[in-house]
Tab-separated table of C-alpha atoms in Angstrom:
chain	number	residue	atom	x	y	z
A	265	UNK	CA	-54.586	30.338	4.070
A	266	UNK	CA	-54.900	30.675	7.858
A	267	UNK	CA	-57.777	29.119	9.489
A	268	UNK	CA	-57.217	29.797	12.434
A	269	UNK	CA	-53.668	30.190	12.893
A	270	UNK	CA	-52.110	33.290	11.721
A	271	UNK	CA	-49.393	33.238	8.731
A	272	UNK	CA	-49.234	36.112	6.677
A	273	UNK	CA	-46.678	37.766	8.699
A	274	UNK	CA	-44.463	34.799	8.796
A	275	UNK	CA	-44.743	33.930	4.994
A	276	UNK	CA	-44.110	37.385	4.137
A	277	UNK	CA	-40.839	37.553	5.791
A	278	UNK	CA	-39.155	33.795	4.795
A	279	UNK	CA	-40.503	34.447	1.350
A	280	UNK	CA	-39.432	37.717	0.747
A	281	UNK	CA	-42.358	39.317	-0.765
A	282	UNK	CA	-46.070	40.329	-0.170
A	283	UNK	CA	-48.877	37.703	0.051
A	284	UNK	CA	-51.244	38.699	-3.063
A	285	UNK	CA	-54.431	36.772	-1.805
A	286	UNK	CA	-55.445	35.935	1.941
A	287	UNK	CA	-57.923	33.828	3.048
A	288	UNK	CA	-58.301	33.904	6.891
A	289	UNK	CA	-60.809	32.948	9.841
A	290	UNK	CA	-60.087	34.419	13.398
A	291	UNK	CA	-62.400	31.428	14.642
A	292	UNK	CA	-62.123	27.952	15.099
A	293	UNK	CA	-64.034	25.879	12.377
A	294	UNK	CA	-65.918	23.317	12.894
A	295	UNK	CA	-65.761	20.092	11.111
A	296	UNK	CA	-69.282	20.042	9.573
A	297	UNK	CA	-68.385	23.318	7.463
A	298	UNK	CA	-65.167	21.601	6.288
A	299	UNK	CA	-67.048	20.660	2.970
A	300	UNK	CA	-68.535	24.038	2.390
A	301	UNK	CA	-65.026	25.728	2.693
A	302	UNK	CA	-63.510	22.775	0.514
A	303	UNK	CA	-65.466	23.965	-2.049
A	304	UNK	CA	-65.396	27.214	-1.782
A	305	UNK	CA	-61.557	27.451	-1.564
A	306	UNK	CA	-61.043	25.421	-4.355
A	307	UNK	CA	-63.069	27.689	-6.452
A	308	UNK	CA	-61.254	30.696	-4.744
A	309	UNK	CA	-57.857	28.750	-6.159
A	310	UNK	CA	-59.363	28.457	-9.554
A	311	UNK	CA	-60.138	32.328	-9.918
A	312	UNK	CA	-56.458	33.041	-8.979
A	313	UNK	CA	-55.821	30.418	-11.476
A	314	UNK	CA	-57.771	32.610	-14.079
A	315	UNK	CA	-56.791	35.968	-12.740
A	316	UNK	CA	-52.810	34.775	-13.476
A	317	UNK	CA	-53.644	32.760	-16.519
A	318	UNK	CA	-52.114	29.661	-15.284
A	319	UNK	CA	-48.847	30.942	-13.225
A	320	UNK	CA	-47.359	29.363	-10.513
A	321	UNK	CA	-49.530	29.480	-7.496
A	322	UNK	CA	-47.605	29.460	-3.859
A	323	UNK	CA	-49.888	27.960	-1.417
A	324	UNK	CA	-49.204	27.949	2.446
A	325	UNK	CA	-52.010	26.199	4.697
A	326	UNK	CA	-52.551	26.475	7.787
A	327	UNK	CA	-55.664	24.328	8.901
A	328	UNK	CA	-56.959	21.484	10.137
A	329	UNK	CA	-55.252	18.299	8.203
A	330	UNK	CA	-58.955	17.008	6.775
A	331	UNK	CA	-59.884	20.165	5.214
A	332	UNK	CA	-56.702	20.604	3.165
A	333	UNK	CA	-57.331	16.893	2.192
A	334	UNK	CA	-60.717	17.974	1.135
A	335	UNK	CA	-59.511	20.920	-1.023
A	336	UNK	CA	-56.803	18.482	-2.509
A	337	UNK	CA	-59.962	16.615	-3.766
A	338	UNK	CA	-61.321	19.454	-5.092
A	339	UNK	CA	-58.498	20.958	-7.017
A	340	UNK	CA	-57.463	17.298	-8.083
A	341	UNK	CA	-53.830	16.447	-9.183
A	342	UNK	CA	-52.605	18.454	-12.437
A	343	UNK	CA	-55.390	21.243	-12.942
A	344	UNK	CA	-53.604	24.085	-11.619
A	345	UNK	CA	-49.405	24.642	-11.034
A	346	UNK	CA	-49.423	25.040	-6.958
A	347	UNK	CA	-46.562	25.247	-5.187
A	348	UNK	CA	-47.131	24.041	-1.533
A	349	UNK	CA	-45.081	24.794	1.311
A	350	UNK	CA	-44.383	23.304	4.612
A	351	UNK	CA	-43.805	24.682	8.054
A	352	UNK	CA	-40.813	22.834	9.540
A	353	UNK	CA	-38.220	24.022	12.469
A	354	UNK	CA	-39.153	27.643	12.228
A	355	UNK	CA	-39.467	27.828	8.660
A	356	UNK	CA	-41.350	27.472	5.456
A	357	UNK	CA	-39.802	24.539	3.068
A	358	UNK	CA	-40.793	23.948	-0.574
A	359	UNK	CA	-42.579	20.597	-0.973
A	360	UNK	CA	-42.229	18.630	-4.231
A	361	UNK	CA	-45.450	17.828	-6.017
A	362	UNK	CA	-47.341	14.776	-6.292
A	363	UNK	CA	-47.886	13.624	-9.950
A	364	UNK	CA	-50.085	10.700	-11.443
């Protein structure tokens, strides 16, 4: 998910495989749009989970931190097998999952 900074090319190169799903916006997103986008993006994650029959979703987020947090509120813990990545020192690193 790249909102608004493009990351698809970096992710493809660094993870060594194509990006299967991409949510992107070329414009800045107003904070008043965050709740709507969080609902839509969490629904998109649910669709990906259904289509891929519960396989691990490797998720890279490039967006305002508040929007990422709101998506997390909708998705919740332990509903999907999601592997998150963090951009650090020029590359993406896996982040350990949060457990209840």
